[in-house]
Amino acid sequence: MNFGMIGPGVVLALGCIGSAVGCTIAGSASHGAMTHVEEGHGRLIGLSAMPASQAIYSFVLMVLMSGKIRASSLDPFVALGLALFAGLAEMISAIYQGKVAATAIQATAKRPAVFGKSAIAPTVVETFSLFVFVFTLMLI
């Protein structure tokens, strides 16, 4: 067993856990809102899927980290440290993005005209997960 691959596994697991929780929070709000509105369900579903992006970022980090560990250009312990903190940041970002997306869904259900404005807040939360992704890429 290659224990050096723990780091890449950690970043993937944490990112996916966060995405699952965030999508659950926003998806639950979306389902509730759909019972009150007759149209615009696609927009609500789109908002509820926003936290899934952190799983994609974590997957890319996992693939790149594991390749660099195999090539011996990244120390497995350094990878584990990066993976732990990057994974936690991706996880927390996804969870809070799900919470903000849920409120955007509720606002859109009450006043469809505010969809564009309410979609900005989850997008702002997304930028923090992008920062973590890019900065971690720079470090590996």
PDB file of C-alpha atoms in Angstrom:
ATOM      1  CA  MET A   1       0.000   0.000   0.000  1.00  0.00           C
ATOM      2  CA  ASN A   2       1.306   3.441  -0.946  1.00  0.00           C
ATOM      3  CA  PHE A   3       0.782   5.685   2.062  1.00  0.00           C
ATOM      4  CA  GLY A   4       2.109   8.623   0.053  1.00  0.00           C
ATOM      5  CA  MET A   5      -1.267   8.821  -1.675  1.00  0.00           C
ATOM      6  CA  ILE A   6      -3.106   9.730   1.529  1.00  0.00           C
ATOM      7  CA  GLY A   7      -2.800  13.457   0.762  1.00  0.00           C
ATOM      8  CA  PRO A   8      -4.455  13.262  -2.653  1.00  0.00           C
ATOM      9  CA  GLY A   9      -7.188  11.134  -1.118  1.00  0.00           C
ATOM     10  CA  VAL A  10      -7.728  13.652   1.669  1.00  0.00           C
ATOM     11  CA  VAL A  11      -8.174  16.626  -0.665  1.00  0.00           C
ATOM     12  CA  LEU A  12     -10.664  14.683  -2.789  1.00  0.00           C
ATOM     13  CA  ALA A  13     -12.629  13.376   0.193  1.00  0.00           C
ATOM     14  CA  LEU A  14     -12.940  16.741   1.908  1.00  0.00           C
ATOM     15  CA  GLY A  15     -13.922  18.546  -1.277  1.00  0.00           C
ATOM     16  CA  CYS A  16     -16.543  15.930  -2.100  1.00  0.00           C
ATOM     17  CA  ILE A  17     -17.955  15.944   1.435  1.00  0.00           C
ATOM     18  CA  GLY A  18     -18.319  19.720   1.295  1.00  0.00           C
ATOM     19  CA  SER A  19     -19.943  19.583  -2.135  1.00  0.00           C
ATOM     20  CA  ALA A  20     -22.372  16.904  -0.997  1.00  0.00           C
ATOM     21  CA  VAL A  21     -23.389  18.893   2.084  1.00  0.00           C
ATOM     22  CA  GLY A  22     -23.615  22.181   0.188  1.00  0.00           C
ATOM     23  CA  CYS A  23     -25.702  20.656  -2.604  1.00  0.00           C
ATOM     24  CA  THR A  24     -27.946  19.013  -0.010  1.00  0.00           C
ATOM     25  CA  ILE A  25     -28.593  22.333   1.728  1.00  0.00           C
ATOM     26  CA  ALA A  26     -29.292  24.187  -1.509  1.00  0.00           C
ATOM     27  CA  GLY A  27     -31.162  21.258  -3.069  1.00  0.00           C
ATOM     28  CA  SER A  28     -33.493  21.035  -0.111  1.00  0.00           C
ATOM     29  CA  ALA A  29     -34.294  24.731  -0.470  1.00  0.00           C
ATOM     30  CA  SER A  30     -34.818  24.204  -4.191  1.00  0.00           C
ATOM     31  CA  HIS A  31     -37.305  21.396  -3.629  1.00  0.00           C
ATOM     32  CA  GLY A  32     -39.235  23.482  -1.151  1.00  0.00           C
ATOM     33  CA  ALA A  33     -39.300  26.462  -3.497  1.00  0.00           C
ATOM     34  CA  MET A  34     -40.490  24.344  -6.426  1.00  0.00           C
ATOM     35  CA  THR A  35     -43.669  23.522  -4.530  1.00  0.00           C
ATOM     36  CA  HIS A  36     -44.501  27.235  -4.420  1.00  0.00           C
ATOM     37  CA  VAL A  37     -43.579  28.375  -7.940  1.00  0.00           C
ATOM     38  CA  GLU A  38     -44.931  27.197 -11.275  1.00  0.00           C
ATOM     39  CA  GLU A  39     -41.936  28.032 -13.474  1.00  0.00           C
ATOM     40  CA  GLY A  40     -38.235  28.820 -13.303  1.00  0.00           C
ATOM     41  CA  HIS A  41     -37.323  25.481 -11.761  1.00  0.00           C
ATOM     42  CA  GLY A  42     -34.167  25.253 -13.876  1.00  0.00           C
ATOM     43  CA  ARG A  43     -32.751  28.378 -12.278  1.00  0.00           C
ATOM     44  CA  LEU A  44     -33.413  26.953  -8.828  1.00  0.00           C
ATOM     45  CA  ILE A  45     -31.731  23.667  -9.728  1.00  0.00           C
ATOM     46  CA  GLY A  46     -28.774  25.571 -11.176  1.00  0.00           C
ATOM     47  CA  LEU A  47     -28.290  27.450  -7.920  1.00  0.00           C
ATOM     48  CA  SER A  48     -28.537  24.231  -5.929  1.00  0.00           C
ATOM     49  CA  ALA A  49     -25.753  22.636  -8.024  1.00  0.00           C
ATOM     50  CA  MET A  50     -23.248  25.455  -7.499  1.00  0.00           C
ATOM     51  CA  PRO A  51     -21.414  23.801  -4.557  1.00  0.00           C
ATOM     52  CA  ALA A  52     -20.545  20.816  -6.764  1.00  0.00           C
ATOM     53  CA  SER A  53     -17.648  22.746  -8.289  1.00  0.00           C
ATOM     54  CA  GLN A  54     -15.507  22.257  -5.191  1.00  0.00           C
ATOM     55  CA  ALA A  55     -15.523  18.507  -5.835  1.00  0.00           C
ATOM     56  CA  ILE A  56     -14.149  19.206  -9.319  1.00  0.00           C
ATOM     57  CA  TYR A  57     -11.377  21.434  -7.950  1.00  0.00           C
ATOM     58  CA  SER A  58     -10.503  18.773  -5.387  1.00  0.00           C
ATOM     59  CA  PHE A  59     -10.440  16.084  -8.061  1.00  0.00           C
ATOM     60  CA  VAL A  60      -7.998  18.085 -10.177  1.00  0.00           C
ATOM     61  CA  LEU A  61      -5.790  18.684  -7.135  1.00  0.00           C
ATOM     62  CA  MET A  62      -5.872  14.971  -6.336  1.00  0.00           C
ATOM     63  CA  VAL A  63      -4.804  14.010  -9.866  1.00  0.00           C
ATOM     64  CA  LEU A  64      -1.992  16.564  -9.999  1.00  0.00           C
ATOM     65  CA  MET A  65      -0.739  15.801  -6.492  1.00  0.00           C
ATOM     66  CA  SER A  66      -0.676  12.065  -7.080  1.00  0.00           C
ATOM     67  CA  GLY A  67       1.228  12.545 -10.346  1.00  0.00           C
ATOM     68  CA  LYS A  68       3.820  14.751  -8.677  1.00  0.00           C
ATOM     69  CA  ILE A  69       4.199  12.313  -5.774  1.00  0.00           C
ATOM     70  CA  ARG A  70       4.744   9.448  -8.219  1.00  0.00           C
ATOM     71  CA  ALA A  71       7.323  11.553 -10.078  1.00  0.00           C
ATOM     72  CA  SER A  72       9.035  12.311  -6.739  1.00  0.00           C
ATOM     73  CA  SER A  73       8.702  16.054  -7.314  1.00  0.00           C
ATOM     74  CA  LEU A  74       6.339  16.486  -4.362  1.00  0.00           C
ATOM     75  CA  ASP A  75       7.072  15.130  -0.915  1.00  0.00           C
ATOM     76  CA  PRO A  76       4.133  13.046   0.366  1.00  0.00           C
ATOM     77  CA  PHE A  77       4.148  14.833   3.727  1.00  0.00           C
ATOM     78  CA  VAL A  78       4.040  18.244   2.050  1.00  0.00           C
ATOM     79  CA  ALA A  79       1.208  16.943  -0.132  1.00  0.00           C
ATOM     80  CA  LEU A  80      -0.655  15.761   2.956  1.00  0.00           C
ATOM     81  CA  GLY A  81      -0.364  19.180   4.583  1.00  0.00           C
ATOM     82  CA  LEU A  82      -1.463  20.983   1.439  1.00  0.00           C
ATOM     83  CA  ALA A  83      -4.270  18.502   0.903  1.00  0.00           C
ATOM     84  CA  LEU A  84      -5.559  18.831   4.451  1.00  0.00           C
ATOM     85  CA  PHE A  85      -5.782  22.609   4.406  1.00  0.00           C
ATOM     86  CA  ALA A  86      -6.897  22.938   0.782  1.00  0.00           C
ATOM     87  CA  GLY A  87      -9.477  20.202   1.311  1.00  0.00           C
ATOM     88  CA  LEU A  88     -10.823  21.868   4.446  1.00  0.00           C
ATOM     89  CA  ALA A  89     -11.067  25.200   2.651  1.00  0.00           C
ATOM     90  CA  GLU A  90     -12.885  23.590  -0.293  1.00  0.00           C
ATOM     91  CA  MET A  91     -15.216  21.753   2.087  1.00  0.00           C
ATOM     92  CA  ILE A  92     -16.109  24.817   4.129  1.00  0.00           C
ATOM     93  CA  SER A  93     -16.522  26.914   1.001  1.00  0.00           C
ATOM     94  CA  ALA A  94     -18.941  24.393  -0.497  1.00  0.00           C
ATOM     95  CA  ILE A  95     -21.014  24.196   2.670  1.00  0.00           C
ATOM     96  CA  TYR A  96     -21.342  27.948   3.007  1.00  0.00           C
ATOM     97  CA  GLN A  97     -21.977  28.316  -0.699  1.00  0.00           C
ATOM     98  CA  GLY A  98     -24.861  25.876  -0.266  1.00  0.00           C
ATOM     99  CA  LYS A  99     -26.260  28.003   2.559  1.00  0.00           C
ATOM    100  CA  VAL A 100     -26.017  31.197   0.521  1.00  0.00           C
ATOM    101  CA  ALA A 101     -27.467  29.458  -2.538  1.00  0.00           C
ATOM    102  CA  ALA A 102     -30.391  28.302  -0.390  1.00  0.00           C
ATOM    103  CA  THR A 103     -31.219  31.881   0.533  1.00  0.00           C
ATOM    104  CA  ALA A 104     -30.869  32.903  -3.125  1.00  0.00           C
ATOM    105  CA  ILE A 105     -33.323  30.139  -4.023  1.00  0.00           C
ATOM    106  CA  GLN A 106     -35.790  31.359  -1.396  1.00  0.00           C
ATOM    107  CA  ALA A 107     -35.486  34.946  -2.605  1.00  0.00           C
ATOM    108  CA  THR A 108     -35.939  33.909  -6.239  1.00  0.00           C
ATOM    109  CA  ALA A 109     -39.018  31.871  -5.349  1.00  0.00           C
ATOM    110  CA  LYS A 110     -40.597  34.905  -3.682  1.00  0.00           C
ATOM    111  CA  ARG A 111     -39.460  37.455  -6.273  1.00  0.00           C
ATOM    112  CA  PRO A 112     -38.215  35.946  -9.556  1.00  0.00           C
ATOM    113  CA  ALA A 113     -36.864  39.337 -10.663  1.00  0.00           C
ATOM    114  CA  VAL A 114     -34.070  39.163  -8.038  1.00  0.00           C
ATOM    115  CA  PHE A 115     -32.547  35.962  -9.463  1.00  0.00           C
ATOM    116  CA  GLY A 116     -29.535  37.677 -11.029  1.00  0.00           C
ATOM    117  CA  LYS A 117     -28.784  39.761  -7.966  1.00  0.00           C
ATOM    118  CA  SER A 118     -29.248  36.854  -5.576  1.00  0.00           C
ATOM    119  CA  ALA A 119     -26.979  34.588  -7.644  1.00  0.00           C
ATOM    120  CA  ILE A 120     -24.062  36.947  -7.030  1.00  0.00           C
ATOM    121  CA  ALA A 121     -23.549  35.976  -3.381  1.00  0.00           C
ATOM    122  CA  PRO A 122     -22.968  32.241  -4.044  1.00  0.00           C
ATOM    123  CA  THR A 123     -20.621  33.262  -6.850  1.00  0.00           C
ATOM    124  CA  VAL A 124     -18.608  35.397  -4.440  1.00  0.00           C
ATOM    125  CA  VAL A 125     -18.252  32.405  -2.104  1.00  0.00           C
ATOM    126  CA  GLU A 126     -17.073  30.403  -5.134  1.00  0.00           C
ATOM    127  CA  THR A 127     -14.165  32.790  -5.622  1.00  0.00           C
ATOM    128  CA  PHE A 128     -12.655  31.684  -2.326  1.00  0.00           C
ATOM    129  CA  SER A 129     -12.624  28.072  -3.427  1.00  0.00           C
ATOM    130  CA  LEU A 130     -10.992  29.214  -6.679  1.00  0.00           C
ATOM    131  CA  PHE A 131      -8.344  31.086  -4.698  1.00  0.00           C
ATOM    132  CA  VAL A 132      -7.541  27.947  -2.720  1.00  0.00           C
ATOM    133  CA  PHE A 133      -7.435  25.898  -5.907  1.00  0.00           C
ATOM    134  CA  VAL A 134      -5.109  28.276  -7.752  1.00  0.00           C
ATOM    135  CA  PHE A 135      -2.812  28.899  -4.790  1.00  0.00           C
ATOM    136  CA  THR A 136      -2.520  25.174  -4.102  1.00  0.00           C
ATOM    137  CA  LEU A 137      -1.658  24.622  -7.773  1.00  0.00           C
ATOM    138  CA  MET A 138       1.084  27.207  -7.393  1.00  0.00           C
ATOM    139  CA  LEU A 139       2.491  25.361  -4.378  1.00  0.00           C
ATOM    140  CA  ILE A 140       2.521  21.903  -5.884  1.00  0.00           C
TER     141      ILE A 140
END
